Amino acid sequence: MKRRFFRWEWLLLILIIGISIVNGRLSTHFWSYTGLMDALAVFLEKGFMVLTMVLVLVIGDIDISVASITALSSVLMAMAYRGGLPMALAVPLALAVGVGCGYFNGTLIAKIPGLSAIIVTLAGSSLYRGIAYILLGDQAVGGFPSWYSYLAWGYIKGTHIPFIIVAFLVCALFYGLLLHRTTFGRRLYAIGNNLVAARFSGVPVARIKQIVFTLNGLMAGVAAVFLTSKLGSSRPNIALGYELEVIAITVLGGVSPSGGKGGIVGACLALLLMRLLRYGMGLKNIPGQVMMVLIGIILIGVVMVPQLVSTRKGKPLVRES
Amino acid sequence: MVSRSSSPTVVLRLRGFRELGIIIFIVLISLVIGARNPRFLTWGNLHDMLLDTAILSILAVGMMLVLVTGGIDLSAESGLALTGMVAGMVIKAHPHLSPLFMLFLGLGLGSLLGALTGVIVAWGRVLPIIATLSMMYVYRGITFIISGGKWINAYEMPDSFKEMATGRLLGFSNLITIALLVYLVFYYFIYHTRTGREIYAVGSNLEAARIIGIDTTFITWLVYTLSGALYGLSGVMWVARYASAQNDTATGFVMTIVAACVLGGVSITGGVGSLFGVLLGSVTIGIINNALPMVRISPFWKMALQGIIILVAVMVNILITQSVERAQRRRRNEEI
């Protein structure tokens, strides 16, 4: 299993190199240091959501509500700022909203047996964005202080490294260590591979699920802070459809949606791959709708092909609802 | 012998109790809304409400079948938009086509879309949530691509097509008649055919179903295809009803469909769900959606409310299932 997972990451790397070569041919600007840095920075708010989506998929669950949590965090932050709260306090508020929504998801999923992550987060995706709509209707709130736009657009002083890349790498390192170097991380794999066995071995499954969904909410809040900074304003329909792309990137990174497989490195490579793919398609002027179709097909393909191969080999299939 | 026959009655009584509960809820909420706005209880408004519910109730049947097998079909809303857009483009180009033909076109095209999703889930072994989430965006993207981002407007549709929604039979809109026909056909299919019963067997216990010789892969494929046929049909009805085919038709509507199902007692873990319950669930959602503007609640509440309805309904379902199981266990213990 370890070897297969190893190979998957090499495959991603080869694809990344291939697409980079194509991109380089399409645009002479592509291989410049500044161009590359800027290109990577554009996309990274989704990266924050990918990091914890890895944890969610590793335990064999799914979270469809992330994009809605991002929208609600962003709207509440913007409204608090409009209502007179200093931006320096509104940003932590966005994170707190994310944590709150994630905790709510996690508590329902963990504490009520029979309530699956699919239905809770499906309802959540309607509920959280719905609250954002109740609060803001079809308006937009903007006019944030100038330092706030630094988060998404600024560079580290004296260099051409965007701040958001540094922030992302710090988070990636944190979740990488958490998942691959701690007991907590090992327990996530135990739950994903065999929930019942994990429970009988004394893994506090309910508690861990709660923590994982709360962390996912937190990162949706972090994404909200960066996304709002990038857009310069907030409205209830921001981050619409992000959940598909975040899940697609995570699965493309070798994290199986049935749990127990994959890691942070693969997900980060998949994030890079998806960004480069989008960059190339942007150069070719391919509209966003085609991209949506393509991402859907990629997601299905990535899940289907290894599944079919393993069925061929006669391995038993585990199907969970 | 006595105990054998008594435990199913407990189940039946509780399930019946649940449906009675929804009916009481419907009556109560209608009275409350009627008291706040008398226009709610007029025949014209009730008919409009049923008209809106007609499409939802058809979609809910397809979703129910998928949920009964333990899956979910998130692609229903964009499959509906895609068939609606194709229907709109076809009727714009060939205005002489009969509405009946258009309905069959929708059924056919929807079945194709559903069959494709079904192949991915049944033979591709992709988790339903992943497969249908992807197809939701794929079908939506294709809708944009074929329409070039443009709408099909009312003036581009012939009157004969729009009469599908405005025309009446015995005082009821044609759409309501179509919905009733769908329920009759599916009543026969679900409760009186072998294949219909096999769907429940697959959802209750996949392994057991396979062992007793049910082609579980085929059944899994079938429910997505049927769901497709029904959202295809609904797509044509939707375009006729609102006299426009848009790229963002029915965005987010899948939540409404799932809400109608779980409200009607369909279990999302599979195996449980009745046609009557789903009909009641759809009517309840129809009433709530219709009533919101009447009691002056902003339509922005709709989305959040649906989330809450889904959560509460699912929790109530779980409570009922648990108490049924507890009652059965008690009976069994008494036997011993």
XYZ file of C-alpha atoms in Angstrom:
657
model
C 0.000 0.000 0.000
C 2.845 2.304 0.873
C 4.470 1.655 -2.485
C 1.309 2.468 -4.400
C 0.915 5.742 -2.547
C 4.533 6.573 -3.255
C 4.008 5.969 -6.941
C 0.925 8.184 -6.975
C 2.940 11.184 -5.850
C 5.542 10.561 -8.533
C 2.743 10.458 -11.074
C 1.510 13.846 -9.881
C 5.034 15.234 -10.136
C 5.396 13.983 -13.707
C 2.051 15.552 -14.613
C 3.133 18.820 -13.002
C 6.319 18.863 -15.068
C 4.382 17.997 -18.228
C 1.837 20.766 -17.725
C 4.583 23.239 -16.814
C 6.307 22.519 -20.120
C 3.063 23.059 -22.020
C 2.383 26.253 -20.058
C 5.899 27.476 -20.809
C 5.225 27.013 -24.511
C 1.922 28.866 -24.284
C 3.377 31.854 -22.470
C 6.931 33.113 -22.325
C 6.023 34.836 -19.064
C 5.337 31.511 -17.334
C 8.880 30.573 -16.376
C 9.745 33.947 -14.833
C 10.176 33.873 -11.054
C 7.774 36.720 -10.368
C 5.175 35.371 -12.773
C 5.298 31.932 -11.209
C 4.979 33.313 -7.674
C 1.990 35.441 -8.594
C 0.357 32.585 -10.470
C 0.612 30.325 -7.435
C -0.669 32.943 -5.003
C -3.932 33.493 -6.887
C -5.323 30.115 -6.078
C -4.133 29.437 -2.575
C -7.231 30.216 -0.521
C -8.579 26.883 -1.754
C -5.338 25.307 -0.557
C -6.181 26.085 3.066
C -9.432 24.189 2.664
C -7.658 21.273 0.987
C -5.341 20.756 3.977
C -8.117 19.855 6.393
C -10.264 18.202 3.742
C -7.419 15.662 3.684
C -8.071 14.921 7.363
C -11.825 14.651 6.757
C -11.415 12.213 3.855
C -8.774 10.206 5.730
C -11.314 9.384 8.444
C -13.694 8.331 5.656
C -16.079 11.265 5.949
C -16.819 14.175 3.674
C -17.600 17.857 4.197
C -19.732 19.522 1.533
C -20.374 22.583 3.675
C -16.862 24.128 3.545
C -17.681 26.623 0.824
C -20.776 27.764 2.718
C -18.816 28.145 5.944
C -16.365 30.322 4.022
C -19.248 32.456 2.761
C -20.769 32.850 6.226
C -17.402 33.674 7.851
C -16.683 36.246 5.196
C -20.112 37.882 5.436
C -20.060 38.047 9.245
C -16.543 39.482 9.231
C -17.508 42.129 6.705
C -20.670 43.039 8.580
C -18.848 43.276 11.887
C -16.369 45.627 10.254
C -19.162 47.709 8.750
C -20.786 47.745 12.197
C -17.697 49.398 13.682
C -15.519 46.496 14.806
C -11.841 47.120 13.963
C -10.583 44.849 11.176
C -7.932 43.414 13.491
C -10.780 41.967 15.563
C -13.063 41.129 12.634
C -10.474 38.713 11.228
C -10.378 36.540 14.359
C -14.167 36.715 14.343
C -14.167 35.097 10.875
C -11.987 32.307 12.207
C -14.273 31.900 15.216
C -17.315 31.628 12.931
C -15.512 28.908 10.973
C -14.682 27.061 14.160
C -18.278 27.409 15.349
C -19.773 25.985 12.143
C -17.209 23.199 12.036
C -17.843 22.370 15.679
C -21.573 22.262 15.009
C -21.054 19.826 12.091
C -18.613 17.744 14.091
C -20.797 17.525 17.173
C -23.850 16.382 15.220
C -21.838 13.817 13.248
C -19.929 12.503 16.229
C -22.581 12.535 18.920
C -25.715 11.376 17.119
C -25.348 7.836 15.830
C -26.981 7.382 12.435
C -26.395 10.968 11.389
C -23.901 10.753 8.540
C -21.429 13.420 7.492
C -23.057 13.547 4.060
C -26.450 14.649 5.326
C -25.158 16.953 8.071
C -22.815 18.833 5.780
C -25.373 18.847 2.973
C -27.847 20.489 5.322
C -25.023 22.684 6.616
C -24.166 23.884 3.135
C -27.722 25.150 2.806
C -27.920 26.447 6.368
C -24.662 28.439 6.538
C -24.979 30.101 3.162
C -28.655 30.600 3.946
C -27.744 32.541 7.113
C -25.344 34.629 5.058
C -28.221 35.445 2.706
C -30.547 36.306 5.585
C -27.951 38.702 6.981
C -26.832 40.381 3.798
C -29.467 39.654 1.145
C -28.099 40.449 -2.274
C -25.794 43.243 -1.112
C -22.040 43.334 -0.966
C -19.885 44.829 1.779
C -16.464 46.231 1.036
C -14.211 49.164 1.841
C -11.802 47.320 4.099
C -8.666 49.037 5.457
C -5.690 48.965 3.120
C -3.531 46.715 5.334
C -6.136 43.971 4.981
C -5.516 43.598 1.252
C -1.890 42.811 2.122
C -2.961 39.319 3.217
C -3.840 38.239 -0.297
C -1.872 40.713 -2.416
C 1.175 41.660 -0.338
C 4.734 40.376 -0.523
C 7.195 39.584 2.225
C 9.348 42.708 2.623
C 12.308 42.902 0.267
C 11.391 39.766 -1.663
C 8.880 38.760 -4.281
C 7.357 36.013 -2.168
C 3.624 36.587 -1.667
C 2.581 36.543 1.983
C -0.194 34.044 1.263
C 2.337 31.445 0.063
C 4.241 31.700 3.336
C 1.001 31.454 5.307
C -0.024 28.419 3.307
C 3.329 26.677 3.748
C 3.191 27.230 7.507
C -0.278 25.693 7.626
C 0.745 22.832 5.328
C 3.738 22.079 7.548
C 1.511 22.124 10.636
C -1.073 19.742 9.162
C 1.634 17.589 7.587
C 3.254 17.099 10.987
C -0.116 16.633 12.668
C -1.200 13.946 10.215
C 2.070 12.120 9.696
C 4.057 12.587 12.884
C 1.589 12.467 15.768
C -0.585 9.863 17.482
C -3.568 11.972 16.538
C -2.656 11.567 12.869
C -2.159 7.829 13.135
C -5.537 7.553 14.798
C -7.164 9.274 11.831
C -5.851 6.514 9.576
C -7.016 3.905 12.065
C -10.545 5.349 11.967
C -10.486 5.566 8.177
C -9.297 2.012 7.720
C -11.598 0.378 10.195
C -13.838 2.466 12.370
C -15.088 -0.395 14.523
C -11.611 -1.797 15.110
C -10.382 1.697 15.971
C -13.180 2.123 18.493
C -12.409 -1.206 20.121
C -8.721 -0.312 20.310
C -9.633 2.648 22.473
C -9.462 5.407 19.885
C -11.876 8.152 20.989
C -13.636 8.192 17.624
C -16.371 10.689 18.477
C -13.932 13.189 19.972
C -11.566 12.917 17.011
C -14.334 13.355 14.451
C -15.437 16.454 16.308
C -11.910 17.865 16.243
C -11.420 17.077 12.544
C -14.621 18.830 11.503
C -13.835 21.766 13.773
C -10.391 22.110 12.176
C -12.044 21.950 8.775
C -14.344 24.782 9.803
C -11.341 26.763 11.060
C -9.568 26.434 7.725
C -12.757 27.422 5.894
C -12.609 30.563 8.060
C -8.948 31.103 7.155
C -9.896 30.721 3.485
C -12.641 33.294 4.031
C -10.137 35.822 5.401
C -7.812 35.425 2.413
C -10.567 35.203 -0.187
C -12.282 38.344 1.097
C -8.938 40.110 1.128
C -8.396 39.049 -2.486
C -11.845 40.129 -3.666
C -11.930 43.319 -1.613
C -15.566 42.761 -0.718
C -17.860 40.136 0.677
C -21.220 38.794 -0.468
C -23.240 35.681 0.334
C -22.478 33.938 -2.954
C -18.685 33.960 -2.648
C -16.836 30.640 -2.830
C -19.801 29.087 -4.625
C -18.871 25.615 -5.852
C -15.515 25.567 -4.048
C -16.418 22.343 -2.284
C -16.222 20.405 -5.544
C -12.810 21.740 -6.396
C -11.460 21.260 -2.879
C -12.694 17.666 -2.759
C -11.448 17.054 -6.303
C -7.970 18.356 -5.464
C -7.844 16.268 -2.292
C -8.897 13.094 -4.090
C -6.536 13.850 -6.969
C -3.808 14.058 -4.335
C -4.282 10.366 -3.611
C -6.592 10.687 -0.630
C -9.281 8.046 -1.031
C -12.827 9.210 -0.274
C -13.486 5.869 1.400
C -10.887 6.721 3.996
C -7.534 5.599 5.337
C -5.328 6.566 2.411
C -3.253 9.517 1.257
C -1.471 12.438 2.828
C -0.715 16.132 2.855
C 2.183 15.997 0.366
C 0.042 14.421 -2.331
C -2.723 16.928 -1.743
C -0.265 19.841 -2.043
C 1.083 18.420 -5.299
C -2.469 18.037 -6.593
C -3.142 21.646 -5.615
C -0.135 22.756 -7.632
C -1.205 20.568 -10.533
C -4.717 21.994 -10.550
C -3.365 25.543 -10.409
C -1.040 24.963 -13.349
C -3.867 23.339 -15.295
C -6.089 26.350 -14.666
C -3.243 28.681 -15.618
C -2.788 26.924 -18.926
C -6.506 26.922 -19.621
C -6.638 30.618 -18.786
C -3.943 31.224 -21.390
C -5.968 29.249 -23.914
C -9.037 31.330 -23.017
C -11.082 28.314 -22.025
C -14.207 29.478 -20.145
C -14.819 28.588 -16.504
C -17.758 26.348 -17.339
C -15.555 24.034 -19.390
C -13.165 23.973 -16.455
C -16.043 22.890 -14.195
C -16.901 20.016 -16.528
C -13.255 19.036 -16.660
C -12.796 19.086 -12.879
C -15.858 16.872 -12.505
C -14.502 14.386 -15.027
C -11.057 14.418 -13.393
C -12.602 13.727 -9.981
C -14.612 10.766 -11.268
C -11.666 9.454 -13.276
C -9.270 9.642 -10.349
C -11.652 7.680 -8.123
C -12.856 5.244 -10.753
C -9.624 4.067 -12.354
C -7.843 2.740 -9.227
C -11.139 1.230 -8.024
C -11.612 -0.640 -11.292
C -8.027 -1.822 -11.268
C -8.345 -3.185 -7.743
C -11.635 -4.922 -8.625
C -9.880 -6.577 -11.536
C -7.280 -7.935 -9.192
C -10.132 -9.445 -7.217
C -9.685 -7.441 -4.057
C -12.876 -7.098 -2.041
C -14.690 -3.819 -2.354
C -15.805 -1.894 0.652
C -18.799 0.266 -0.080
C -19.956 2.780 2.426
C -22.922 5.042 2.079
C -47.241 -16.816 16.296
C -48.746 -13.928 18.198
C -45.443 -12.196 18.682
C -44.499 -12.746 15.062
C -47.454 -10.793 13.804
C -47.299 -8.175 16.518
C -43.833 -6.762 15.866
C -44.585 -5.675 12.289
C -47.735 -3.946 13.533
C -45.636 -1.897 15.926
C -43.516 -0.841 12.981
C -46.583 -0.095 10.898
C -48.221 1.828 13.693
C -45.154 3.991 14.189
C -44.723 4.608 10.465
C -48.416 5.393 10.136
C -48.091 7.636 13.174
C -45.295 9.477 11.405
C -47.377 10.101 8.300
C -50.313 11.156 10.444
C -47.890 13.511 12.190
C -46.989 15.166 8.896
C -50.656 15.509 7.973
C -51.433 17.162 11.313
C -48.433 19.437 10.789
C -49.677 20.363 7.314
C -53.174 21.180 8.610
C -51.840 23.176 11.551
C -49.373 25.216 9.543
C -52.063 25.903 6.902
C -54.447 27.163 9.567
C -51.804 29.371 11.171
C -50.783 30.867 7.840
C -54.427 31.148 6.804
C -55.136 33.090 9.977
C -52.315 35.527 9.248
C -53.141 35.850 5.580
C -56.632 34.707 4.487
C -55.555 34.670 0.859
C -53.499 31.561 1.619
C -56.551 29.336 1.917
C -58.227 30.450 -1.303
C -58.649 27.851 -4.017
C -56.504 29.861 -6.435
C -53.552 29.915 -4.067
C -53.905 26.281 -3.058
C -53.912 25.351 -6.728
C -50.797 27.435 -7.377
C -49.147 25.730 -4.465
C -49.978 22.290 -5.813
C -48.671 23.414 -9.172
C -45.312 24.289 -7.632
C -45.331 21.077 -5.658
C -46.041 18.965 -8.760
C -42.494 19.255 -10.105
C -40.889 18.848 -6.672
C -42.970 15.765 -5.913
C -41.891 14.081 -9.161
C -38.230 14.831 -8.444
C -38.645 13.519 -4.913
C -39.778 10.110 -6.222
C -36.530 9.712 -8.159
C -34.465 10.927 -5.221
C -36.319 8.565 -2.895
C -35.399 5.532 -5.000
C -31.740 6.575 -4.941
C -31.830 7.251 -1.187
C -33.499 3.879 -0.597
C -30.452 2.152 -2.104
C -28.267 4.156 0.276
C -27.024 6.560 -2.397
C -27.789 10.187 -3.155
C -28.228 12.032 -6.452
C -26.873 15.562 -6.208
C -26.837 15.839 -9.998
C -30.654 15.991 -10.169
C -30.796 19.807 -10.159
C -28.332 20.335 -12.990
C -29.650 17.353 -14.944
C -32.990 19.132 -14.770
C -31.413 22.360 -15.979
C -29.668 20.591 -18.855
C -32.772 18.779 -20.125
C -34.762 21.977 -19.651
C -32.261 23.927 -21.708
C -32.214 21.301 -24.469
C -36.023 21.229 -24.473
C -36.100 25.015 -24.675
C -33.676 25.045 -27.596
C -35.566 22.292 -29.420
C -38.940 23.974 -29.004
C -37.477 27.289 -30.118
C -36.132 25.720 -33.298
C -39.208 23.543 -33.964
C -42.242 25.301 -32.467
C -44.695 22.879 -34.080
C -43.580 19.930 -31.926
C -46.320 18.624 -29.663
C -45.963 19.085 -25.875
C -46.414 15.358 -25.405
C -43.410 14.730 -27.627
C -41.418 17.245 -25.570
C -42.281 15.390 -22.377
C -41.036 12.142 -23.874
C -37.942 13.927 -25.120
C -37.280 15.037 -21.548
C -37.857 11.534 -20.240
C -35.486 10.105 -22.814
C -32.710 12.641 -22.421
C -32.976 12.538 -18.626
C -32.762 8.746 -18.694
C -29.561 9.012 -20.696
C -28.013 11.453 -18.214
C -29.161 9.349 -15.281
C -27.907 6.177 -16.944
C -24.476 7.767 -17.320
C -24.386 8.715 -13.626
C -25.639 5.211 -12.846
C -22.849 3.571 -14.817
C -20.292 5.601 -12.882
C -21.807 4.621 -9.533
C -22.774 1.011 -10.280
C -19.969 -0.223 -12.507
C -17.359 2.458 -11.855
C -17.765 1.855 -8.098
C -17.438 5.558 -7.348
C -19.087 6.629 -4.076
C -22.493 8.142 -4.942
C -21.677 11.418 -3.199
C -18.470 11.888 -5.213
C -19.953 10.716 -8.511
C -23.096 12.822 -8.331
C -21.312 15.902 -6.969
C -19.058 15.722 -10.024
C -21.919 15.128 -12.424
C -23.777 18.043 -10.849
C -21.031 20.358 -12.084
C -20.528 18.481 -15.343
C -24.198 18.794 -16.358
C -24.320 22.415 -15.212
C -21.203 23.185 -17.245
C -22.657 21.498 -20.331
C -25.837 23.565 -19.892
C -23.750 26.739 -20.079
C -21.737 25.478 -23.001
C -24.629 24.428 -25.244
C -26.632 27.574 -24.518
C -23.659 29.860 -24.966
C -24.744 31.569 -21.754
C -28.061 32.706 -23.254
C -31.588 32.138 -21.983
C -34.581 30.843 -23.882
C -37.373 33.323 -23.159
C -41.140 33.073 -23.076
C -41.679 34.746 -26.453
C -39.461 32.134 -28.095
C -41.771 29.329 -27.021
C -45.025 28.462 -28.793
C -48.264 28.761 -26.828
C -48.963 25.054 -27.233
C -45.830 24.319 -25.172
C -46.624 26.805 -22.423
C -50.167 25.440 -22.230
C -48.663 22.323 -20.751
C -48.533 24.303 -17.520
C -51.430 26.703 -17.961
C -53.890 24.252 -19.490
C -56.283 22.452 -17.192
C -57.915 19.083 -17.001
C -60.929 18.754 -14.670
C -59.930 21.994 -12.998
C -56.393 20.876 -12.272
C -53.343 22.085 -14.144
C -51.831 19.552 -16.528
C -48.665 19.503 -14.447
C -50.612 18.196 -11.475
C -52.155 15.531 -13.696
C -48.703 14.513 -14.896
C -47.482 14.285 -11.305
C -50.470 12.086 -10.393
C -49.736 9.821 -13.358
C -46.100 9.524 -12.262
C -47.228 8.565 -8.758
C -49.640 5.936 -10.138
C -46.958 4.396 -12.343
C -44.393 4.376 -9.565
C -46.898 3.083 -7.033
C -47.346 0.051 -9.233
C -43.617 -0.226 -9.921
C -42.427 0.112 -6.329
C -45.054 -1.941 -4.537
C -46.190 -4.479 -7.140
C -43.212 -5.437 -9.241
C -40.314 -7.649 -8.390
C -37.742 -5.049 -9.460
C -39.406 -2.422 -7.285
C -39.145 -4.631 -4.212
C -35.541 -5.475 -5.072
C -34.637 -1.800 -4.711
C -35.620 -1.984 -1.049
C -33.768 -5.262 -0.614
C -30.579 -3.692 -1.976
C -30.948 -0.717 0.336
C -31.712 -2.757 3.456
C -28.840 -5.168 3.117
C -26.597 -5.092 0.086
C -24.771 -8.330 0.906
C -27.938 -10.280 1.658
C -29.543 -8.977 -1.529
C -26.578 -10.156 -3.547
C -26.592 -13.566 -1.890
C -30.266 -14.202 -2.642
C -29.520 -13.539 -6.281
C -30.470 -9.915 -6.859
C -28.370 -8.174 -9.473
C -27.358 -5.362 -7.129
C -25.226 -3.589 -9.737
C -28.177 -3.442 -12.121
C -30.531 -2.173 -9.399
C -28.037 0.521 -8.411
C -27.746 1.589 -12.035
C -31.520 1.474 -12.450
C -32.326 3.908 -9.618
C -30.014 6.578 -11.038
C -31.530 6.044 -14.487
C -35.048 6.372 -13.081
C -33.999 9.456 -11.162
C -32.662 10.773 -14.471
C -35.891 10.004 -16.309
C -37.839 11.895 -13.666
C -35.573 14.935 -13.579
C -35.649 14.961 -17.371
C -39.435 14.999 -17.300
C -39.352 17.680 -14.618
C -36.912 19.747 -16.668
C -39.415 20.047 -19.509
C -42.232 20.779 -17.055
C -40.091 23.402 -15.320
C -39.351 25.243 -18.566
C -43.035 25.149 -19.538
C -44.111 26.321 -16.086
C -41.726 29.271 -15.790
C -41.707 29.887 -19.578
C -37.948 30.299 -19.643
C -34.899 28.068 -19.794
C -31.944 29.532 -17.935
C -28.415 28.419 -17.248
C -28.891 28.611 -13.508
C -32.297 26.924 -13.468
C -32.879 25.074 -10.197
C -29.485 25.928 -8.677
C -29.547 24.587 -5.128
C -32.854 22.815 -5.714
C -31.358 19.460 -4.779
C -31.562 20.593 -1.142
C -35.303 21.075 -1.533
C -35.647 17.604 -3.033
C -33.629 15.944 -0.273
C -35.575 17.947 2.312
C -38.884 16.709 0.855
C -37.624 13.123 1.004
C -36.285 13.118 4.546
C -39.330 15.029 5.724
C -41.402 12.241 4.208
C -39.527 9.667 6.258
C -36.990 8.413 3.718
C -33.943 7.148 5.544
C -30.688 8.394 4.158
C -28.881 5.240 5.126
C -31.157 3.291 2.805
C -33.922 0.720 2.887
C -36.712 2.959 4.169
C -39.048 5.276 2.286
C -42.639 5.334 1.095
C -44.250 7.004 -1.866
C -47.014 8.430 0.307
C -44.499 9.870 2.749
C -42.547 11.515 -0.050
C -45.747 13.037 -1.437
C -46.582 14.454 1.993
C -43.016 15.712 2.388
C -43.203 17.491 -0.964
C -46.541 19.083 -0.121
C -45.171 20.313 3.211
C -42.162 21.905 1.510
C -44.521 23.372 -1.094
C -46.643 24.930 1.654
C -43.643 26.371 3.477
C -42.156 27.851 0.302
C -45.507 29.274 -0.720
C -46.261 30.619 2.731
C -43.004 32.483 3.340
C -43.880 35.507 1.184
C -47.472 35.412 2.495
C -46.404 35.891 6.091
C -43.866 38.479 4.906
C -40.724 36.497 5.567
C -37.952 37.436 3.170
C -37.280 34.763 0.520
C -33.666 34.839 1.688
C -34.821 32.679 4.582
C -35.670 29.808 2.272
C -32.159 28.452 1.995
C -31.346 28.403 5.696
C -34.775 27.031 6.504
C -34.218 24.105 4.165
C -30.992 23.253 5.930
C -32.770 23.277 9.271
C -35.676 21.202 7.907
C -33.262 18.554 6.608
C -31.388 18.369 9.920
C -34.504 18.208 12.085
C -36.280 15.733 9.801
C -33.302 13.398 9.714
C -32.992 13.523 13.499
C -36.699 12.766 13.889
C -36.301 9.833 11.483
C -33.447 8.501 13.579
C -35.477 8.853 16.787
C -38.404 6.987 15.219
C -36.176 4.206 13.915
C -34.601 3.853 17.328
C -37.910 3.649 19.119
C -39.164 1.094 16.576
C -36.091 -1.011 17.229
C -36.496 -0.624 20.955
C -40.125 -1.696 20.735
C -39.154 -4.718 18.684
C -36.444 -5.663 21.144
C -38.895 -5.370 24.033
C -41.352 -7.653 22.215
C -38.628 -10.154 21.577
C -37.582 -10.095 25.198
C -41.196 -10.592 26.317
C -41.376 -13.641 24.080
C -38.425 -15.165 25.845
